Coordinates of C-alpha atoms and ligand atoms in Angstrom, one line a residue:
X1 CA 20.8 32.1 13.5
X2 CA 20.2 29.7 16.3
X3 CA 22.2 26.5 16.3
X4 CA 20.2 23.4 15.7
X5 CA 20.2 20.6 18.4
X6 CA 21.3 17.7 16.2
X7 CA 20.0 14.2 17.2
X8 CA 22.4 11.6 18.6
X9 CA 22.6 7.8 18.7
X10 CA 20.8 7.9 22.1
X11 CA 17.8 9.4 20.3
X12 CA 17.9 6.6 17.8
X13 CA 17.9 4.1 20.7
X14 CA 14.9 5.9 22.2
X15 CA 13.1 5.8 18.8
X16 CA 13.8 2.0 18.6
X17 CA 12.0 1.5 21.9
X18 CA 9.1 3.6 20.8
X19 CA 8.5 1.7 17.5
X20 CA 9.1 -1.7 19.0
X21 CA 6.1 -3.9 18.6
X22 CA 4.7 -1.5 15.9
X23 CA 7.3 -1.6 13.2
X24 CA 8.5 -4.9 11.8
X25 CA 12.0 -6.1 12.6
X26 CA 12.8 -6.6 8.9
X27 CA 14.8 -9.6 7.7
X28 CA 18.4 -9.5 6.3
X29 CA 18.6 -11.3 3.0
X30 CA 21.7 -12.8 1.5
X31 CA 22.2 -14.3 -1.9
X32 CA 25.0 -16.6 -3.0
X33 CA 24.6 -15.3 -6.6
X34 CA 25.2 -11.7 -5.4
X35 CA 28.1 -12.7 -3.2
X36 CA 29.7 -14.4 -6.2
X37 CA 29.0 -11.4 -8.5
X38 CA 30.5 -8.9 -6.0
X39 CA 33.2 -11.2 -4.6
X40 CA 32.0 -10.1 -1.2
X41 CA 29.6 -11.0 1.6
X42 CA 26.5 -8.8 1.0
X43 CA 23.7 -8.2 3.5
X44 CA 20.5 -6.7 2.3
X45 CA 18.3 -5.0 4.9
X46 CA 14.9 -5.6 3.5
X47 CA 12.9 -2.5 4.3
X48 CA 10.7 -3.3 1.3
X49 CA 9.2 -5.7 3.8
X50 CA 8.5 -3.0 6.4
X51 CA 4.9 -2.1 7.2
X52 CA 3.5 -0.1 4.3
X53 CA 6.5 -1.2 2.2
X54 CA 9.3 1.1 3.2
X55 CA 11.5 2.3 6.1
X56 CA 9.5 5.5 6.3
X57 CA 7.1 3.9 8.8
X58 CA 9.8 4.0 11.3
X59 CA 10.3 7.8 11.3
X60 CA 6.6 8.6 10.9
X61 CA 5.6 6.4 13.8
X62 CA 8.4 7.7 16.0
X63 CA 7.4 11.3 15.3
X64 CA 3.7 10.8 15.8
X65 CA 4.3 8.9 19.1
X66 CA 5.8 12.0 20.5
X67 CA 2.7 14.2 19.9
X68 CA 1.1 15.9 22.9
X69 CA -2.7 15.3 23.5
X70 CA -3.5 18.7 21.8
X71 CA -1.4 17.8 18.8
X72 CA -3.1 14.4 18.5
X73 CA -6.5 16.0 18.6
X74 CA -5.8 18.6 15.9
X75 CA -4.1 16.2 13.5
X76 CA -1.0 15.9 11.4
X77 CA -0.2 17.2 7.9
X78 CA 2.5 15.9 5.6
X79 CA 3.8 16.5 2.1
X80 CA 5.3 13.6 0.2
X81 CA 5.9 11.9 -3.1
X82 CA 4.4 8.8 -1.6
X83 CA 6.1 6.6 1.0
X84 CA 6.2 9.3 3.7
X85 CA 2.5 9.9 3.0
X86 CA 1.6 6.3 3.5
X87 CA 3.8 6.1 6.6
X88 CA 2.1 9.1 8.2
X89 CA -1.4 7.9 7.2
X90 CA -0.8 4.5 8.6
X91 CA 0.9 5.7 11.8
X92 CA -1.8 8.3 12.3
X93 CA -4.5 5.6 12.0
X94 CA -2.7 3.3 14.4
X95 CA -2.4 6.2 16.9
X96 CA -5.9 7.6 16.3
X97 CA -4.7 10.9 14.8
X98 CA -6.4 12.6 11.8
X99 CA -4.0 12.9 8.8
X100 CA -3.9 15.2 5.8
X101 CA -1.4 14.4 3.0
X102 CA -0.2 16.8 0.3
X103 CA 0.9 14.7 -2.7
X104 CA 2.2 15.5 -6.2
X105 CA -0.1 15.1 -9.2
X106 CA 2.3 12.4 -10.7
X107 CA 2.7 10.3 -7.6
X108 CA 2.4 6.6 -8.4
X109 CA -1.2 5.5 -8.4
X110 CA -0.5 2.7 -5.9
X111 CA 0.9 5.2 -3.4
X112 CA -2.0 7.6 -3.7
X113 CA -4.5 4.7 -3.3
X114 CA -2.7 3.2 -0.3
X115 CA -2.6 6.6 1.4
X116 CA -6.3 7.0 1.0
X117 CA -6.8 3.4 2.0
X118 CA -5.1 4.1 5.4
X119 CA -7.6 6.8 5.9
X120 CA -5.5 9.9 5.0
X121 CA -7.2 12.9 3.4
X122 CA -5.2 13.5 0.2
X123 CA -4.6 17.0 -1.4
X124 CA -3.0 17.0 -4.9
X125 CA -0.5 19.6 -6.1
X126 CA 1.6 20.1 -9.3
X127 CA 5.2 18.9 -8.5
X128 CA 6.7 21.2 -11.2
X129 CA 4.7 24.4 -10.5
X130 CA 3.8 24.6 -6.8
X131 CA 5.8 24.6 -3.6
X132 CA 4.6 21.7 -1.4
X133 CA 6.4 23.0 1.6
X134 CA 4.4 26.2 1.4
X135 CA 1.1 24.3 0.9
X136 CA 1.9 22.1 3.9
X137 CA 2.8 25.1 6.1
X138 CA -0.4 27.0 5.1
X139 CA -2.6 24.0 6.0
X140 CA -0.8 23.6 9.3
X141 CA -1.4 27.3 10.1
X142 CA -5.0 27.3 9.1
X143 CA -6.1 24.1 10.9
X144 CA -3.6 23.8 13.7
X145 CA -2.2 20.6 12.3
X146 CA 1.4 19.6 13.2
X147 CA 3.5 19.4 10.0
X148 CA 5.8 16.4 9.9
X149 CA 8.3 16.9 7.0
X150 CA 9.6 13.8 5.2
X151 CA 13.2 14.0 6.3
X152 CA 14.3 17.2 8.0
X153 CA 13.1 16.5 11.5
X154 CA 15.0 15.0 14.4
X155 CA 12.2 12.4 15.3
X156 CA 12.0 11.4 11.6
X157 CA 15.8 11.1 11.3
X158 CA 16.0 9.0 14.5
X159 CA 13.2 6.7 13.5
X160 CA 14.8 6.1 10.1
X161 CA 18.1 5.3 11.9
X162 CA 16.6 2.4 13.6
X163 CA 16.8 0.3 10.4
X164 CA 20.6 0.5 10.4
X165 CA 20.8 0.0 14.1
X166 CA 18.8 -3.2 13.6
X167 CA 21.0 -4.3 10.7
X168 CA 24.2 -4.0 12.8
X169 CA 22.5 -5.9 15.6
X170 CA 21.6 -8.6 13.2
X171 CA 24.9 -9.1 11.3
X172 CA 27.6 -7.3 13.3
X173 CA 30.1 -4.8 12.0
X174 CA 30.5 -4.1 8.3
X175 CA 33.2 -2.8 6.0
X176 CA 30.9 -0.8 3.8
X177 CA 27.3 0.3 3.9
X178 CA 25.3 1.7 1.0
X179 CA 22.2 3.8 1.7
X180 CA 19.7 5.5 -0.7
X181 CA 19.7 9.3 -0.4
X182 CA 16.8 11.7 -1.1
X183 CA 16.5 14.4 1.5
X184 CA 18.8 12.6 3.9
X185 CA 16.6 11.4 6.7
X186 CA 17.5 7.8 6.1
X187 CA 21.2 8.5 5.5
X188 CA 21.7 10.8 8.5
X189 CA 19.8 8.4 10.8
X190 CA 21.9 5.5 9.4
X191 CA 25.0 7.6 10.0
X192 CA 24.2 8.0 13.7
X193 CA 23.8 4.2 14.0
X194 CA 26.8 3.3 11.9
X195 CA 29.2 5.6 13.8
X196 CA 28.1 4.1 17.1
X197 CA 27.8 0.4 16.1
X198 CA 30.4 -0.1 13.3
X199 CA 32.7 3.0 13.6
X200 CA 35.2 1.8 10.9
X201 CA 32.5 1.0 8.3
X202 CA 32.7 3.1 5.1
X203 CA 29.3 4.7 4.8
X204 CA 28.0 5.9 1.4
X205 CA 24.8 7.7 0.4
X206 CA 23.6 7.0 -3.1
X207 CA 21.6 9.3 -5.3
X208 CA 20.2 9.1 -8.8
X209 CA 22.6 10.7 -11.3
X210 CA 19.9 13.2 -12.4
X211 CA 19.5 14.5 -8.9
X212 CA 23.0 14.7 -7.3
X213 CA 22.3 17.7 -5.1
X214 CA 23.5 15.7 -2.1
X215 CA 26.8 14.9 -3.8
X216 CA 27.2 18.6 -4.8
X217 CA 26.4 19.7 -1.2
X218 CA 28.7 17.1 0.4
X219 CA 31.6 18.1 -1.8
X220 CA 31.0 21.9 -1.7
X221 CA 30.2 22.1 2.0
X222 CA 26.9 24.0 1.7
X223 CA 23.4 22.8 0.8
X224 CA 22.9 22.9 -3.0
X225 CA 19.4 23.3 -4.4
X226 CA 18.4 21.8 -7.7
X227 CA 15.2 21.7 -9.9
X228 CA 13.0 18.6 -9.3
X229 CA 15.1 15.9 -11.0
X230 CA 13.7 13.7 -13.7
X231 CA 14.5 10.1 -12.6
X232 CA 12.6 6.9 -12.1
X233 CA 13.7 7.0 -8.5
X234 CA 10.6 8.9 -7.3
X235 CA 11.6 8.6 -3.6
X236 CA 14.8 10.5 -4.3
X237 CA 13.3 13.4 -6.3
X238 CA 14.2 15.8 -3.6
X239 CA 15.6 19.3 -4.4
X240 CA 17.9 19.7 -1.4
X241 CA 19.2 18.2 1.8
X242 CA 17.9 19.6 5.1
X243 CA 19.2 21.8 7.9
X244 CA 19.4 18.8 10.2
X245 CA 20.3 16.1 7.7
X246 CA 23.1 18.0 6.0
X247 CA 25.5 18.6 8.9
X248 CA 25.1 15.0 10.1
X249 CA 25.8 13.7 6.6
X250 CA 28.7 16.0 6.2
X251 CA 30.5 14.9 9.3
X252 CA 29.6 11.2 9.4
X253 CA 29.3 9.9 5.8
X254 CA 32.4 8.9 3.7
X255 CA 31.0 9.9 0.3
X256 CA 28.0 10.4 -1.9
X257 CA 27.8 8.3 -5.0
X258 CA 25.4 8.3 -8.0
X259 CA 23.9 5.7 -10.2
X260 CA 21.9 5.9 -13.5
X261 CA 18.3 5.0 -14.0
X262 CA 19.5 2.1 -16.3
X263 CA 21.5 0.7 -13.4
X264 CA 18.5 0.9 -11.2
X265 CA 16.4 -1.1 -13.7
X266 CA 19.1 -3.7 -13.9
X267 CA 19.0 -4.1 -10.1
X268 CA 15.2 -4.3 -10.1
X269 CA 15.4 -7.1 -12.6
X270 CA 18.2 -8.9 -10.8
X271 CA 16.5 -8.7 -7.4
X272 CA 13.1 -9.9 -8.7
X273 CA 14.6 -12.8 -10.8
X274 CA 17.4 -14.0 -8.6
X275 CA 16.4 -12.9 -5.1
X276 CA 12.6 -12.9 -5.3
X277 CA 12.5 -9.4 -4.0
X278 CA 10.2 -6.6 -5.4
X279 CA 12.2 -3.4 -5.0
X280 CA 11.0 0.0 -6.2
X281 CA 13.5 2.1 -8.3
X282 CA 14.6 4.2 -5.3
X283 CA 15.1 1.1 -3.2
X284 CA 17.8 -0.1 -5.6
X285 CA 20.1 2.9 -5.2
X286 CA 22.3 1.2 -2.6
X287 CA 22.5 -2.1 -4.5
X288 CA 23.4 -0.4 -7.8
X289 CA 26.3 1.5 -6.1
X290 CA 27.6 -1.6 -4.4
X291 CA 27.8 -3.3 -7.8
X292 CA 29.7 -0.3 -9.2
X293 CA 32.2 -0.4 -6.4
X294 CA 32.7 -4.1 -6.3
X295 CA 36.4 -4.2 -7.1
X296 CA 37.0 -2.0 -4.1
X297 CA 35.4 -4.3 -1.6
X298 CA 36.5 -7.8 -2.7
X299 CA 36.4 -10.2 0.2
X300 CA 34.7 -7.6 2.5
X301 CA 31.4 -7.5 4.4
X302 CA 28.9 -5.1 2.8
X303 CA 25.5 -3.8 3.9
X304 CA 22.9 -2.6 1.4
X305 CA 19.8 -0.8 2.6
X306 CA 16.8 -1.8 0.4
X307 CA 14.7 1.1 1.3
X308 CA 11.3 0.2 -0.2
X309 CA 9.2 -2.0 -2.5
X310 CA 6.2 0.2 -3.4
X311 CA 6.0 0.2 -7.2
X312 CA 2.8 -0.5 -9.2
X313 CA 3.2 -3.8 -10.9
X314 CA 2.3 -2.3 -14.3
X315 CA 5.1 0.3 -13.8
X316 CA 7.5 -2.4 -12.6
X317 CA 6.8 -4.3 -15.8
X318 CA 7.0 -1.3 -18.1
X319 CA 10.3 -0.2 -16.5
X320 CA 11.7 -3.7 -17.2
X321 CA 10.5 -3.4 -20.8
X322 CA 7.9 -6.1 -20.9
X323 CA 5.1 -7.7 -18.9
Ligands
PLP401 C1 12.0 8.5 1.0 C2 12.7 7.4 0.4 C3 14.1 7.4 0.2 C4 15.0 8.6 0.6 O1 14.9 8.9 2.0 P1 15.4 10.3 2.5 O2 15.2 10.2 4.0 O3 14.5 11.4 1.9 O4 16.8 10.5 2.1 C5 14.7 6.3 -0.3 N1 14.0 5.2 -0.7 C6 12.7 5.1 -0.5 C7 12.0 3.9 -0.9 C8 12.0 6.2 0.1 O5 10.7 6.1 0.2

């Protein structure tokens, strides 16, 4: 087995330069009500306000920016439950690259529509029966497309890490930082930035209870594979961490926590009502964990990465139990 060349914080810095002027520098939101509830100073990095509504634009744009002329001509293929799809489709359109996206049959309608709206060609597969990675690889081989996976790729990881880099530049060092975890692109990139810019900060990845493969992997020391978890956090329905993301997470993250779907819904309601923020279920993972841990961080400075805001308004209402 060849050893992987893991990305470093220098690569995150290079990614930040590549996406500058293309990705939004997202705001940091604070709320007196949240600070009172948690007894701490909480900084929300609002990637729900990123282009296409999630941090994934950062990794996608960074990866596509590095394509050679031949790769640009042939095109890109991606498989995704939604936000990576939109991110690749939008980045590809901005860079003039043809994009093909493999999406699950039960992906939220708004995400499918947005991907098509950005000019991506969409191919649907059955999430519970077919292997999307295989479909993606077959298409890449047949048409000469370059496959950009949603998380296990150095350029994707480093692009995602620019959100945390930005947060520390905006608010300074933190005592604890809570980051949603699916396949680990966001968490591993955040870890590179955190260890460079706020070395003493406790860094937590947060998964849905039903899909705690990351927690199992972190605690056992080897990548654990699970069945596609049933959770409302559709951005974290991943089955395993990646060969790049796992070793970074293992060495640079303090722990992996889990939250229930009910806690996510509570946070969605709270964020909408009190903070005027529309956050998708997966985007609430960090906030939900910070609320669970509040007694531990009284009086401290806490970062929460709000990873995305792409949720159909009908689904949003039905999750909250009314409309
Ligand atoms: C993809 C995604 C995640 C998980 O990111 P990974 O890099 O797969 O860990 C979290 N939140 C949202 C909104 C996402 O789209």
